[in-house]
Amino acid sequence: MEPGNSHDTDSCRAVADVLARVGDKWTVYIVRLLSDGPMRFSEMRRAVSAISQRMLSLTLRGLERDGLVTRTVTPSIPPRVDYELTPLGMTLIAPIKALGQWAIANRMQVEAARAVFDGANAGSKTVEELARKSRPALPSRNATAPRESTREN
């Protein structure tokens, strides 16, 4: 980039901002859940037991702000709140599925590379931190498993 060329810098910032949203682990998981259709907050909370209620709320709010999810409140007692992907949000399904397929196809190679790296760098504080961070934070879920049919909040 040439000095004084703010267009490239502005573009990089814009791309980084969008990628920060769509590349977030909770966003990926929530978009994947909503790819099967609308869900209530409590359904998502049960499906993603590793996420806190606050983090789920923040993630959904951010997705709504970015135009990827809609929130529909149905006045009832108790109020019913459904979340659904927007047409823009639906465009994320294919890239997320492709990334998931890549991860499944290459998981063994990544694990082997980690083992080699960890062995060569045993005792390093950085390696221990990386190992802690790489532990799966999400429960395993069969992608084809049917969702619960109950729609309670």
Backbone as JSON, one array per atom type, in Angstrom:
{
  "sequence": "MEPGNSHDTDSCRAVADVLARVGDKWTVYIVRLLSDGPMRFSEMRRAVSAISQRMLSLTLRGLERDGLVTRTVTPSIPPRVDYELTPLGMTLIAPIKALGQWAIANRMQVEAARAVFDGANAGSKTVEELARKSRPALPSRNATAPRESTREN",
  "N": [[0.84, -1.17, 0.0], [0.53, 2.21, -0.8], [1.97, 5.11, 0.77], [-0.31, 7.35, 2.29], [-2.53, 6.43, 0.97], [-5.54, 6.08, 1.8], [-7.75, 4.64, 1.1], [-7.25, 1.87, 0.79], [-6.62, 1.24, 3.45], [-9.05, 1.88, 4.72], [-10.69, -0.01, 3.46], [-9.53, -2.38, 4.36], [-10.05, -2.17, 7.09], [-12.85, -2.27, 7.05], [-13.3, -4.85, 6.02], [-12.04, -6.37, 7.99], [-13.68, -5.79, 10.16], [-16.15, -6.95, 9.39], [-15.32, -9.62, 9.08], [-14.58, -10.17, 11.7], [-17.05, -10.41, 12.91], [-18.4, -12.51, 11.41], [-16.56, -14.54, 11.65], [-16.4, -15.24, 14.26], [-16.55, -17.7, 16.82], [-18.99, -18.25, 18.1], [-20.84, -16.99, 16.47], [-20.6, -18.49, 14.12], [-21.57, -20.96, 15.02], [-24.21, -20.29, 15.82], [-25.32, -19.33, 13.41], [-25.19, -21.7, 11.98], [-27.01, -23.27, 13.48], [-29.4, -21.78, 13.05], [-29.67, -22.16, 10.37], [-31.3, -24.25, 9.89], [-33.78, -23.24, 10.27], [-36.13, -20.97, 11.94], [-35.57, -20.3, 15.43], [-36.19, -20.41, 18.94], [-34.91, -18.47, 21.68], [-34.39, -20.01, 24.0], [-34.21, -22.57, 22.9], [-31.9, -22.4, 21.37], [-30.1, -21.91, 23.4], [-30.17, -24.33, 24.83], [-29.19, -26.02, 22.83], [-26.59, -25.14, 22.49], [-24.88, -25.64, 24.87], [-22.48, -24.8, 25.98], [-22.33, -22.06, 25.77], [-22.82, -18.98, 27.42], [-25.75, -17.39, 28.76], [-25.63, -14.62, 28.54], [-23.6, -14.28, 26.57], [-24.81, -15.51, 24.39], [-26.98, -13.78, 24.05], [-25.59, -11.38, 23.44], [-24.28, -12.17, 21.07], [-26.45, -12.74, 19.37], [-27.62, -10.2, 19.32], [-25.58, -8.72, 18.05], [-25.56, -10.04, 15.54], [-28.1, -9.38, 14.69], [-27.85, -6.6, 14.53], [-26.02, -6.42, 12.45], [-27.54, -7.2, 10.36], [-27.95, -9.88, 9.82], [-29.59, -11.57, 11.2], [-32.99, -11.78, 12.18], [-35.2, -10.68, 14.72], [-38.11, -11.67, 16.18], [-40.83, -10.72, 18.05], [-43.5, -12.15, 19.6], [-46.46, -11.15, 20.98], [-47.45, -12.56, 23.87], [-48.2, -14.56, 26.75], [-45.9, -16.31, 28.45], [-43.93, -13.77, 26.67], [-43.15, -14.55, 23.29], [-40.19, -15.1, 21.58], [-38.59, -15.24, 18.57], [-35.83, -16.14, 16.53], [-34.31, -15.67, 13.38], [-32.57, -16.35, 10.34], [-31.75, -13.74, 8.09], [-32.17, -12.94, 4.56], [-29.57, -12.09, 3.86], [-28.08, -13.24, 5.95], [-28.5, -15.9, 5.33], [-26.8, -16.25, 3.21], [-24.44, -16.87, 4.36], [-24.48, -19.53, 5.04], [-23.52, -21.5, 3.16], [-20.64, -20.89, 2.96], [-19.95, -21.39, 5.67], [-20.65, -24.08, 6.0], [-18.87, -25.18, 4.15], [-16.42, -24.53, 5.34], [-16.66, -26.0, 7.69], [-16.7, -28.61, 6.6], [-14.13, -28.65, 5.54], [-12.67, -28.51, 7.92], [-13.37, -30.94, 9.14], [-12.36, -32.75, 7.25], [-9.64, -32.22, 7.42], [-8.88, -32.44, 10.03], [-7.34, -34.48, 11.32], [-4.78, -34.08, 10.23], [-4.23, -31.52, 11.2], [-4.24, -32.02, 13.95], [-2.06, -33.78, 14.07], [0.01, -32.07, 13.26], [-0.06, -30.27, 15.38], [0.73, -31.95, 17.46], [3.38, -32.54, 16.72], [4.48, -29.96, 16.79], [3.98, -29.27, 19.5], [5.52, -31.23, 20.76], [8.09, -30.49, 19.96], [8.29, -28.08, 21.2], [7.99, -28.43, 23.92], [7.16, -27.62, 27.26], [7.12, -24.93, 26.89], [5.62, -21.89, 27.73], [3.9, -20.58, 26.01], [3.04, -22.64, 24.3], [1.58, -24.22, 26.07], [-0.5, -22.44, 26.64], [-1.65, -22.23, 24.09], [-2.54, -24.86, 23.77], [-4.53, -25.0, 25.73], [-6.35, -23.13, 24.71], [-7.1, -24.34, 22.34], [-8.74, -26.42, 22.95], [-11.86, -28.0, 22.41], [-14.7, -25.93, 22.62], [-17.28, -26.2, 22.11], [-20.17, -28.26, 22.21], [-20.38, -31.5, 20.73], [-22.41, -31.98, 17.91], [-24.66, -33.65, 15.99], [-24.96, -32.83, 12.7], [-27.15, -33.47, 11.2], [-29.06, -34.13, 12.96], [-32.36, -34.02, 14.22], [-33.99, -31.03, 15.32], [-35.34, -30.1, 18.52], [-38.84, -30.26, 18.79], [-40.45, -28.81, 20.42], [-41.49, -25.57, 21.23], [-40.73, -23.65, 23.35], [-40.1, -20.82, 25.41]],
  "CA": [[0.0, 0.0, 0.0], [1.3, 3.44, -0.89], [1.68, 6.06, 1.84], [-1.35, 8.33, 1.98], [-3.66, 5.8, 0.31], [-6.44, 5.68, 2.89], [-8.8, 3.75, 0.59], [-6.87, 0.5, 1.15], [-6.73, 1.13, 4.9], [-10.47, 1.84, 5.03], [-11.2, -1.3, 3.0], [-9.03, -3.4, 5.28], [-10.81, -2.04, 8.34], [-14.21, -2.74, 6.8], [-13.24, -6.3, 5.89], [-11.7, -6.91, 9.31], [-14.87, -5.65, 10.99], [-17.11, -7.98, 8.99], [-14.75, -10.94, 9.4], [-14.63, -10.35, 13.15], [-18.41, -10.87, 13.22], [-18.75, -13.81, 10.84], [-15.56, -15.53, 12.01], [-16.52, -15.53, 15.69], [-17.0, -19.09, 16.97], [-20.41, -18.33, 18.45], [-21.6, -16.62, 15.27], [-20.6, -19.66, 13.24], [-22.45, -21.97, 15.59], [-25.59, -19.79, 15.79], [-25.76, -19.34, 12.01], [-25.42, -23.11, 11.64], [-28.28, -23.66, 14.1], [-30.51, -21.09, 12.4], [-29.77, -22.58, 8.97], [-32.4, -25.21, 9.84], [-35.03, -22.51, 10.43], [-36.23, -20.12, 13.13], [-35.46, -20.93, 16.75], [-36.36, -19.56, 20.11], [-33.69, -18.26, 22.46], [-34.16, -21.15, 24.89], [-33.79, -23.72, 22.08], [-30.48, -22.2, 21.05], [-29.35, -22.03, 24.66], [-30.04, -25.77, 25.1], [-28.37, -26.63, 21.77], [-25.22, -24.69, 22.68], [-24.77, -25.6, 26.33], [-21.23, -24.17, 26.39], [-22.43, -20.6, 25.69], [-23.58, -18.37, 28.51], [-26.93, -16.67, 28.32], [-25.19, -13.29, 28.16], [-22.88, -14.35, 25.3], [-25.8, -15.79, 23.35], [-27.7, -12.52, 23.83], [-24.68, -10.45, 22.73], [-24.06, -12.67, 19.71], [-27.69, -12.51, 18.6], [-27.77, -8.75, 19.14], [-24.63, -8.33, 17.01], [-26.04, -10.57, 14.26], [-29.26, -8.56, 14.32], [-27.32, -5.29, 14.15], [-25.34, -6.55, 11.16], [-28.51, -7.57, 9.33], [-27.85, -11.31, 9.52], [-30.64, -12.25, 11.94], [-34.14, -10.98, 12.61], [-35.79, -11.04, 16.01], [-39.55, -11.43, 16.12], [-41.48, -10.87, 19.35], [-44.94, -12.4, 19.52], [-47.03, -10.83, 22.29], [-48.18, -13.63, 24.54], [-47.71, -14.69, 28.12], [-44.83, -15.31, 28.36], [-43.67, -13.34, 25.29], [-42.42, -15.5, 22.45], [-39.17, -14.41, 20.78], [-37.97, -16.13, 17.6], [-34.7, -15.62, 15.75], [-34.28, -16.28, 12.06], [-31.61, -15.74, 9.43], [-32.24, -12.89, 7.02], [-31.58, -13.38, 3.3], [-28.12, -11.88, 3.94], [-27.56, -14.27, 6.84], [-28.54, -17.2, 4.65], [-25.66, -16.36, 2.3], [-23.31, -17.4, 5.14], [-24.61, -20.97, 5.27], [-22.6, -22.27, 2.29], [-19.24, -20.78, 3.4], [-19.77, -22.03, 6.97], [-20.65, -25.53, 5.77], [-17.61, -25.52, 3.47], [-15.37, -24.45, 6.34], [-16.85, -27.17, 8.55], [-16.25, -29.79, 5.86], [-12.67, -28.59, 5.49], [-12.17, -28.83, 9.26], [-13.54, -32.38, 9.33], [-11.45, -33.45, 6.34], [-8.23, -31.96, 7.75], [-8.7, -32.48, 11.48], [-6.25, -35.37, 11.7], [-3.53, -33.42, 9.86], [-4.02, -30.41, 12.14], [-3.87, -32.62, 15.23], [-0.7, -34.31, 13.94], [0.91, -30.91, 13.25], [-0.01, -29.77, 16.75], [1.53, -32.88, 18.28], [4.79, -32.32, 16.37], [4.85, -28.65, 17.31], [3.99, -29.34, 20.96], [6.67, -32.05, 21.15], [9.31, -29.72, 19.73], [8.28, -26.9, 22.05], [7.5, -28.87, 25.23], [7.56, -26.77, 28.38], [6.95, -23.52, 26.55], [4.38, -21.32, 28.27], [3.04, -20.28, 24.87], [2.45, -23.89, 23.82], [0.56, -24.6, 27.04], [-1.64, -21.55, 26.44], [-2.29, -22.63, 22.84], [-3.24, -26.12, 24.0], [-5.76, -24.69, 26.47], [-7.27, -22.41, 23.84], [-7.54, -25.17, 21.23], [-9.72, -27.42, 23.38], [-13.19, -27.66, 21.89], [-15.59, -25.25, 23.55], [-18.64, -26.48, 21.69], [-20.56, -29.66, 22.28], [-20.54, -32.09, 19.42], [-23.82, -32.06, 17.54], [-24.85, -34.24, 14.68], [-25.52, -31.79, 11.84], [-28.42, -33.9, 10.63], [-29.99, -34.48, 14.04], [-33.51, -33.11, 14.24], [-34.12, -30.14, 16.46], [-36.5, -30.35, 19.35], [-40.02, -29.65, 18.18], [-41.12, -27.92, 21.35], [-41.12, -24.17, 21.02], [-40.95, -22.89, 24.56], [-39.08, -19.79, 25.62]],
  "C": [[0.89, 1.24, 0.0], [0.95, 4.36, 0.28], [0.61, 7.06, 1.4], [-2.56, 7.72, 1.29], [-4.6, 5.24, 1.37], [-7.53, 4.73, 2.42], [-8.5, 2.29, 0.98], [-7.02, 0.27, 2.65], [-8.2, 1.04, 5.3], [-11.09, 0.51, 4.61], [-10.78, -2.42, 3.94], [-9.8, -3.36, 6.6], [-12.22, -2.58, 8.19], [-14.25, -4.26, 6.72], [-12.96, -6.93, 7.25], [-12.91, -6.86, 10.24], [-15.89, -6.74, 10.67], [-16.59, -9.37, 9.34], [-14.74, -11.21, 10.9], [-16.0, -10.86, 13.56], [-18.62, -12.29, 12.71], [-17.75, -14.91, 11.19], [-15.58, -15.9, 13.48], [-17.1, -16.93, 15.87], [-18.48, -19.18, 17.31], [-21.27, -17.95, 17.26], [-21.71, -17.81, 14.34], [-21.6, -20.7, 13.74], [-23.91, -21.54, 15.51], [-26.13, -19.77, 14.37], [-26.04, -20.78, 11.57], [-26.75, -23.61, 12.23], [-29.48, -23.07, 13.36], [-30.65, -21.47, 10.93], [-30.89, -23.61, 8.79], [-33.76, -24.53, 9.99], [-35.05, -21.71, 11.72], [-36.14, -20.94, 14.42], [-35.74, -19.9, 17.82], [-35.05, -19.51, 20.87], [-33.38, -19.5, 23.3], [-33.73, -22.4, 24.12], [-32.31, -23.61, 21.74], [-29.63, -22.4, 22.29], [-29.14, -23.5, 25.02], [-29.11, -26.44, 24.08], [-26.89, -26.29, 21.92], [-24.97, -24.54, 24.18], [-23.51, -24.89, 26.82], [-21.29, -22.64, 26.37], [-23.26, -20.09, 26.87], [-24.78, -17.63, 27.93], [-26.55, -15.27, 27.84], [-24.48, -13.3, 26.79], [-23.83, -14.66, 24.15], [-26.58, -14.52, 23.02], [-26.84, -11.53, 23.04], [-24.46, -10.87, 21.29], [-25.29, -12.42, 18.84], [-27.91, -11.03, 18.34], [-26.82, -8.25, 18.03], [-25.05, -8.82, 15.63], [-27.25, -9.78, 13.76], [-28.79, -7.19, 13.83], [-26.69, -5.31, 12.76], [-26.27, -7.01, 10.04], [-28.5, -9.04, 8.96], [-28.97, -12.12, 10.16], [-31.77, -11.28, 12.21], [-34.68, -11.56, 13.91], [-37.25, -10.68, 15.95], [-40.15, -11.73, 17.48], [-42.98, -11.05, 19.09], [-45.53, -12.13, 20.89], [-47.89, -11.99, 22.8], [-47.67, -13.67, 25.96], [-47.19, -16.11, 28.28], [-44.6, -14.9, 26.9], [-42.84, -14.38, 24.55], [-41.46, -14.7, 21.57], [-38.5, -15.45, 19.89], [-36.86, -15.4, 16.87], [-34.64, -16.4, 14.46], [-33.21, -15.59, 11.22], [-32.33, -14.88, 8.41], [-31.72, -13.46, 5.7], [-30.05, -13.19, 3.28], [-27.47, -12.94, 4.81], [-27.52, -15.64, 6.18], [-27.37, -17.37, 3.68], [-24.41, -16.87, 3.03], [-23.34, -18.92, 5.29], [-23.6, -21.77, 4.44], [-21.14, -22.12, 2.72], [-18.99, -21.46, 4.75], [-19.75, -23.54, 6.83], [-19.35, -25.97, 5.12], [-16.45, -25.5, 4.46], [-15.44, -25.64, 7.3], [-16.38, -28.44, 7.88], [-14.73, -29.82, 5.76], [-12.09, -29.0, 6.84], [-12.26, -30.33, 9.53], [-12.52, -33.15, 8.49], [-9.98, -33.31, 6.77], [-7.91, -32.02, 9.24], [-7.49, -33.32, 11.91], [-4.89, -34.74, 11.38], [-3.21, -32.27, 10.81], [-3.58, -30.97, 13.49], [-2.44, -33.18, 15.19], [0.32, -33.16, 13.95], [1.04, -30.32, 14.64], [0.86, -30.64, 17.63], [3.02, -32.7, 18.0], [5.26, -31.0, 16.96], [4.98, -28.69, 18.83], [5.19, -30.15, 21.47], [7.98, -31.28, 21.01], [9.42, -28.52, 20.67], [7.77, -27.2, 23.46], [8.03, -27.94, 26.32], [7.41, -25.29, 28.11], [5.61, -23.03, 27.08], [3.4, -21.04, 27.14], [2.34, -21.53, 24.37], [1.36, -24.35, 24.77], [-0.69, -23.74, 26.89], [-2.39, -21.91, 25.16], [-3.09, -23.92, 23.03], [-4.55, -25.89, 24.74], [-6.79, -24.04, 25.56], [-7.82, -23.29, 22.73], [-8.5, -26.27, 21.65], [-11.08, -27.03, 22.87], [-14.08, -27.05, 22.96], [-17.04, -25.56, 23.24], [-18.96, -27.95, 21.85], [-20.66, -30.23, 20.88], [-22.02, -32.24, 19.15], [-23.89, -32.63, 16.15], [-25.57, -33.22, 13.81], [-26.88, -32.18, 11.28], [-29.44, -34.27, 11.7], [-31.15, -33.51, 14.05], [-33.51, -32.25, 15.49], [-35.33, -30.54, 17.26], [-37.69, -29.62, 18.75], [-40.76, -28.74, 19.14], [-40.6, -26.51, 21.17], [-41.43, -23.37, 22.26], [-39.82, -21.91, 24.77], [-38.34, -20.0, 26.84]]
}
